[in-house]
Amino acid sequence: DAMMLAMDQAVGNVRKKIADLGLEQNTLVTFISDNGEPCTGFPGAGRFDRSRHPIELGDAQRAIRLVRARAAEFGALPDRIGMLGFSAGGHLTATAGTHFDAGKPDAADPIDRVSSRPDFLVLAYPVILSRAPYAHQGSFNALLGPNPDPALLDDLSLDLRVTKDTPPTFLFHTNADTGVPAENSIQFYLALRKAGVEAEIHIFQPG
């Protein structure tokens, strides 16, 4: 699962704006961050046809652009739009954080004129690595099919795609996770550290 996160200008402001626009506000999650800033989540609706790459990435990029382009309507801060993902959703979130563009200023659709880069990432036991022994093979089979192009497989091993422009990232994992081993988070964290990107990681023993 993956979710958009937008920092509010005031407590409950995003939720009220969503309701005023006639959208389903019961799909939102509002909480207060540790530093007192209100934050609203836009859970991803997802597709039910098991669409493969790059369709799911296009959906994530469009969602980021949409929230950013309409931030004033939502009462959100356009430079505080992040993404949260769990497991395979963590792979999508990290893909959005390593595969983005600045937008097209001359695009006919105003949403396409803004950046698809998340301002921060929160990765919960994410799928990151595409190669054995730490890859979650089921996730990549679902994403790319049973015989993917090796170059595409490398492109989606996201520890290899980190740059200095990758957003600040918070990661957490458990040492007990045998489905998606903690090495996925660890390797991504080390790549962020090497690139000079702000990052924090927590590995818990049980869980």
mmCIF file of C-alpha atoms in Angstrom:
data_model
loop_
_atom_site.group_PDB
_atom_site.id
_atom_site.type_symbol
_atom_site.label_atom_id
_atom_site.label_comp_id
_atom_site.label_asym_id
_atom_site.label_seq_id
_atom_site.Cartn_x
_atom_site.Cartn_y
_atom_site.Cartn_z
ATOM 1 C CA ASP A 1 0.000 0.000 0.000
ATOM 2 C CA ALA A 2 1.085 3.584 -0.636
ATOM 3 C CA MET A 3 -0.265 6.925 0.538
ATOM 4 C CA MET A 4 0.256 10.573 -0.316
ATOM 5 C CA LEU A 5 1.102 12.841 2.636
ATOM 6 C CA ALA A 6 0.511 16.609 2.614
ATOM 7 C CA MET A 7 1.447 19.019 5.383
ATOM 8 C CA ASP A 8 -1.558 21.198 6.285
ATOM 9 C CA GLN A 9 -1.543 24.952 6.612
ATOM 10 C CA ALA A 10 -3.812 24.569 9.648
ATOM 11 C CA VAL A 11 -5.222 21.669 11.656
ATOM 12 C CA GLY A 12 -8.025 19.989 9.722
ATOM 13 C CA ASN A 13 -7.715 22.452 6.833
ATOM 14 C CA VAL A 14 -7.084 19.819 4.180
ATOM 15 C CA ARG A 15 -9.952 17.662 5.451
ATOM 16 C CA LYS A 16 -12.370 20.600 5.297
ATOM 17 C CA LYS A 17 -11.257 21.591 1.790
ATOM 18 C CA ILE A 18 -11.689 18.019 0.561
ATOM 19 C CA ALA A 19 -15.222 17.960 1.985
ATOM 20 C CA ASP A 20 -15.989 21.340 0.389
ATOM 21 C CA LEU A 21 -14.908 19.906 -2.974
ATOM 22 C CA GLY A 22 -17.380 17.051 -2.555
ATOM 23 C CA LEU A 23 -14.713 14.363 -2.284
ATOM 24 C CA GLU A 24 -14.692 11.410 0.078
ATOM 25 C CA GLN A 25 -12.999 12.773 3.176
ATOM 26 C CA ASN A 26 -13.434 9.468 4.992
ATOM 27 C CA THR A 27 -10.548 8.167 2.875
ATOM 28 C CA LEU A 28 -8.208 10.682 4.511
ATOM 29 C CA VAL A 29 -6.054 10.235 7.564
ATOM 30 C CA THR A 30 -5.205 13.346 9.587
ATOM 31 C CA PHE A 31 -2.560 13.342 12.293
ATOM 32 C CA ILE A 32 -0.139 15.664 14.057
ATOM 33 C CA SER A 33 3.564 15.152 13.492
ATOM 34 C CA ASP A 34 6.103 15.184 16.304
ATOM 35 C CA ASN A 35 6.980 18.806 15.624
ATOM 36 C CA GLY A 36 3.344 19.844 15.870
ATOM 37 C CA GLU A 37 2.665 20.203 12.158
ATOM 38 C CA PRO A 38 -0.674 18.755 11.001
ATOM 39 C CA CYS A 39 -0.475 16.262 8.167
ATOM 40 C CA THR A 40 -3.170 14.661 6.020
ATOM 41 C CA GLY A 41 -2.863 11.392 4.140
ATOM 42 C CA PHE A 42 -4.426 10.652 0.766
ATOM 43 C CA PRO A 43 -4.556 6.823 0.581
ATOM 44 C CA GLY A 44 -3.872 5.458 -2.899
ATOM 45 C CA ALA A 45 -6.953 3.961 -4.519
ATOM 46 C CA GLY A 46 -4.865 1.423 -6.408
ATOM 47 C CA ARG A 47 -5.813 -0.531 -9.508
ATOM 48 C CA PHE A 48 -7.544 -3.854 -9.541
ATOM 49 C CA ASP A 49 -6.205 -5.088 -12.874
ATOM 50 C CA ARG A 50 -2.684 -5.799 -11.546
ATOM 51 C CA SER A 51 -1.183 -3.248 -13.920
ATOM 52 C CA ARG A 52 2.539 -3.578 -14.443
ATOM 53 C CA HIS A 53 5.347 -1.063 -14.582
ATOM 54 C CA PRO A 54 5.338 1.780 -15.538
ATOM 55 C CA ILE A 55 1.576 2.249 -15.103
ATOM 56 C CA GLU A 56 1.699 2.249 -11.307
ATOM 57 C CA LEU A 57 4.582 4.764 -11.333
ATOM 58 C CA GLY A 58 2.581 7.027 -13.644
ATOM 59 C CA ASP A 59 -0.320 6.893 -11.196
ATOM 60 C CA ALA A 60 1.951 7.876 -8.300
ATOM 61 C CA GLN A 61 3.546 10.713 -10.259
ATOM 62 C CA ARG A 62 0.131 12.000 -11.290
ATOM 63 C CA ALA A 63 -1.074 11.917 -7.683
ATOM 64 C CA ILE A 64 1.930 13.941 -6.504
ATOM 65 C CA ARG A 65 1.456 16.489 -9.277
ATOM 66 C CA LEU A 66 -2.277 16.743 -8.593
ATOM 67 C CA VAL A 67 -1.914 17.410 -4.872
ATOM 68 C CA ARG A 68 0.886 19.911 -5.543
ATOM 69 C CA ALA A 69 -0.963 21.717 -8.344
ATOM 70 C CA ARG A 70 -4.135 21.956 -6.234
ATOM 71 C CA ALA A 71 -2.431 22.549 -2.898
ATOM 72 C CA ALA A 72 -4.202 25.876 -2.398
ATOM 73 C CA GLU A 73 -7.585 24.179 -2.803
ATOM 74 C CA PHE A 74 -6.632 21.464 -0.334
ATOM 75 C CA GLY A 75 -5.076 23.891 2.144
ATOM 76 C CA ALA A 76 -1.788 21.990 1.817
ATOM 77 C CA LEU A 77 1.787 23.193 1.455
ATOM 78 C CA PRO A 78 3.059 22.523 -2.086
ATOM 79 C CA ASP A 79 6.625 22.036 -0.865
ATOM 80 C CA ARG A 80 5.628 19.555 1.862
ATOM 81 C CA ILE A 81 4.098 16.735 -0.149
ATOM 82 C CA GLY A 82 5.509 13.322 0.612
ATOM 83 C CA MET A 83 4.723 9.668 0.116
ATOM 84 C CA LEU A 84 4.385 6.736 2.521
ATOM 85 C CA GLY A 85 4.596 3.096 1.433
ATOM 86 C CA PHE A 86 4.582 -0.360 2.999
ATOM 87 C CA SER A 87 6.336 -3.431 1.543
ATOM 88 C CA ALA A 88 5.577 -3.473 -2.227
ATOM 89 C CA GLY A 89 3.992 -0.049 -1.733
ATOM 90 C CA GLY A 90 7.357 0.971 -0.313
ATOM 91 C CA HIS A 91 8.908 0.001 -3.628
ATOM 92 C CA LEU A 92 6.443 2.239 -5.461
ATOM 93 C CA THR A 93 7.137 5.058 -3.007
ATOM 94 C CA ALA A 94 10.913 4.702 -3.393
ATOM 95 C CA THR A 95 10.478 4.491 -7.181
ATOM 96 C CA ALA A 96 8.603 7.799 -7.114
ATOM 97 C CA GLY A 97 11.469 9.226 -5.054
ATOM 98 C CA THR A 98 14.113 8.103 -7.555
ATOM 99 C CA HIS A 99 12.210 8.487 -10.863
ATOM 100 C CA PHE A 100 10.756 11.992 -11.122
ATOM 101 C CA ASP A 101 10.856 15.091 -13.291
ATOM 102 C CA ALA A 102 10.358 18.817 -12.884
ATOM 103 C CA GLY A 103 7.202 18.941 -14.994
ATOM 104 C CA LYS A 104 6.561 20.501 -18.392
ATOM 105 C CA PRO A 105 5.999 24.278 -18.179
ATOM 106 C CA ASP A 106 4.254 24.345 -21.564
ATOM 107 C CA ALA A 107 1.925 21.400 -20.894
ATOM 108 C CA ALA A 108 -1.737 21.935 -21.761
ATOM 109 C CA ASP A 109 -2.782 20.315 -18.488
ATOM 110 C CA PRO A 110 -1.717 22.567 -15.573
ATOM 111 C CA ILE A 111 -1.209 19.500 -13.395
ATOM 112 C CA ASP A 112 1.549 18.313 -15.735
ATOM 113 C CA ARG A 113 3.415 21.608 -15.307
ATOM 114 C CA VAL A 114 4.526 20.866 -11.741
ATOM 115 C CA SER A 115 7.156 18.502 -10.372
ATOM 116 C CA SER A 116 6.441 14.854 -9.575
ATOM 117 C CA ARG A 117 9.224 14.746 -6.967
ATOM 118 C CA PRO A 118 8.004 13.916 -3.448
ATOM 119 C CA ASP A 119 9.403 16.244 -0.787
ATOM 120 C CA PHE A 120 9.993 13.342 1.613
ATOM 121 C CA LEU A 121 9.596 9.563 1.780
ATOM 122 C CA VAL A 122 8.478 7.247 4.577
ATOM 123 C CA LEU A 123 9.353 3.619 3.803
ATOM 124 C CA ALA A 124 7.995 0.805 5.963
ATOM 125 C CA TYR A 125 9.722 -2.561 5.376
ATOM 126 C CA PRO A 126 10.056 -1.604 1.689
ATOM 127 C CA VAL A 127 10.918 -3.819 -1.255
ATOM 128 C CA ILE A 128 14.059 -2.161 -2.676
ATOM 129 C CA LEU A 129 16.490 -4.755 -4.053
ATOM 130 C CA SER A 130 15.716 -6.589 -7.293
ATOM 131 C CA ARG A 131 18.461 -9.198 -7.171
ATOM 132 C CA ALA A 132 18.997 -12.333 -5.084
ATOM 133 C CA PRO A 133 19.468 -13.074 -2.264
ATOM 134 C CA TYR A 134 17.420 -10.225 -0.768
ATOM 135 C CA ALA A 135 14.835 -9.523 -3.495
ATOM 136 C CA HIS A 136 11.158 -10.250 -2.899
ATOM 137 C CA GLN A 137 10.638 -12.230 -6.075
ATOM 138 C CA GLY A 138 6.848 -12.200 -5.909
ATOM 139 C CA SER A 139 6.771 -8.407 -6.008
ATOM 140 C CA PHE A 140 8.964 -8.232 -9.100
ATOM 141 C CA ASN A 141 7.013 -10.997 -10.843
ATOM 142 C CA ALA A 142 3.835 -9.001 -10.281
ATOM 143 C CA LEU A 143 5.496 -5.750 -11.356
ATOM 144 C CA LEU A 144 7.468 -6.906 -14.403
ATOM 145 C CA GLY A 145 6.348 -10.421 -15.279
ATOM 146 C CA PRO A 146 8.333 -13.661 -15.039
ATOM 147 C CA ASN A 147 11.164 -12.815 -17.483
ATOM 148 C CA PRO A 148 12.007 -9.109 -17.134
ATOM 149 C CA ASP A 149 14.664 -7.271 -19.085
ATOM 150 C CA PRO A 150 17.809 -7.293 -16.889
ATOM 151 C CA ALA A 151 18.325 -3.587 -17.550
ATOM 152 C CA LEU A 152 14.813 -2.814 -16.308
ATOM 153 C CA LEU A 153 15.382 -5.015 -13.278
ATOM 154 C CA ASP A 154 18.512 -3.000 -12.468
ATOM 155 C CA ASP A 155 16.627 0.262 -13.015
ATOM 156 C CA LEU A 156 14.110 -0.821 -10.380
ATOM 157 C CA SER A 157 16.735 -1.902 -7.845
ATOM 158 C CA LEU A 158 16.276 1.436 -6.167
ATOM 159 C CA ASP A 159 19.474 1.483 -4.139
ATOM 160 C CA LEU A 160 21.170 1.970 -7.528
ATOM 161 C CA ARG A 161 18.994 4.975 -8.420
ATOM 162 C CA VAL A 162 19.666 7.192 -5.404
ATOM 163 C CA THR A 163 21.184 10.623 -6.149
ATOM 164 C CA LYS A 164 21.716 13.819 -4.198
ATOM 165 C CA ASP A 165 18.223 14.860 -5.350
ATOM 166 C CA THR A 166 16.455 11.886 -3.789
ATOM 167 C CA PRO A 167 14.087 13.210 -1.081
ATOM 168 C CA PRO A 168 14.882 12.943 2.641
ATOM 169 C CA THR A 169 13.775 9.511 3.821
ATOM 170 C CA PHE A 170 12.667 7.784 7.011
ATOM 171 C CA LEU A 171 12.874 3.976 6.979
ATOM 172 C CA PHE A 172 11.852 1.270 9.402
ATOM 173 C CA HIS A 173 12.062 -2.503 9.223
ATOM 174 C CA THR A 174 12.247 -5.535 11.501
ATOM 175 C CA ASN A 175 15.064 -8.011 11.823
ATOM 176 C CA ALA A 176 12.469 -10.798 11.952
ATOM 177 C CA ASP A 177 11.131 -10.029 8.452
ATOM 178 C CA THR A 178 12.031 -12.999 6.243
ATOM 179 C CA GLY A 179 9.737 -12.058 3.348
ATOM 180 C CA VAL A 180 11.376 -8.686 2.710
ATOM 181 C CA PRO A 181 14.723 -8.856 4.533
ATOM 182 C CA ALA A 182 15.984 -5.775 6.368
ATOM 183 C CA GLU A 183 18.861 -5.552 3.887
ATOM 184 C CA ASN A 184 16.374 -3.817 1.572
ATOM 185 C CA SER A 185 16.064 -0.847 3.928
ATOM 186 C CA ILE A 186 19.713 -0.980 4.941
ATOM 187 C CA GLN A 187 21.056 -0.827 1.385
ATOM 188 C CA PHE A 188 18.737 2.053 0.512
ATOM 189 C CA TYR A 189 19.818 3.919 3.641
ATOM 190 C CA LEU A 190 23.496 3.404 2.812
ATOM 191 C CA ALA A 191 22.909 4.699 -0.721
ATOM 192 C CA LEU A 192 21.176 7.793 0.699
ATOM 193 C CA ARG A 193 24.026 8.334 3.148
ATOM 194 C CA LYS A 194 26.606 8.053 0.372
ATOM 195 C CA ALA A 195 24.674 10.589 -1.731
ATOM 196 C CA GLY A 196 24.473 13.040 1.181
ATOM 197 C CA VAL A 197 20.678 12.781 1.493
ATOM 198 C CA GLU A 198 19.084 13.257 4.921
ATOM 199 C CA ALA A 199 17.934 9.841 6.135
ATOM 200 C CA GLU A 200 17.010 7.952 9.289
ATOM 201 C CA ILE A 201 16.588 4.211 9.738
ATOM 202 C CA HIS A 202 15.212 2.025 12.542
ATOM 203 C CA ILE A 203 15.610 -1.750 12.569
ATOM 204 C CA PHE A 204 13.500 -3.449 15.258
ATOM 205 C CA GLN A 205 14.286 -6.964 16.478
ATOM 206 C CA PRO A 206 10.729 -8.366 16.687
ATOM 207 C CA GLY A 207 7.789 -7.567 14.450
#
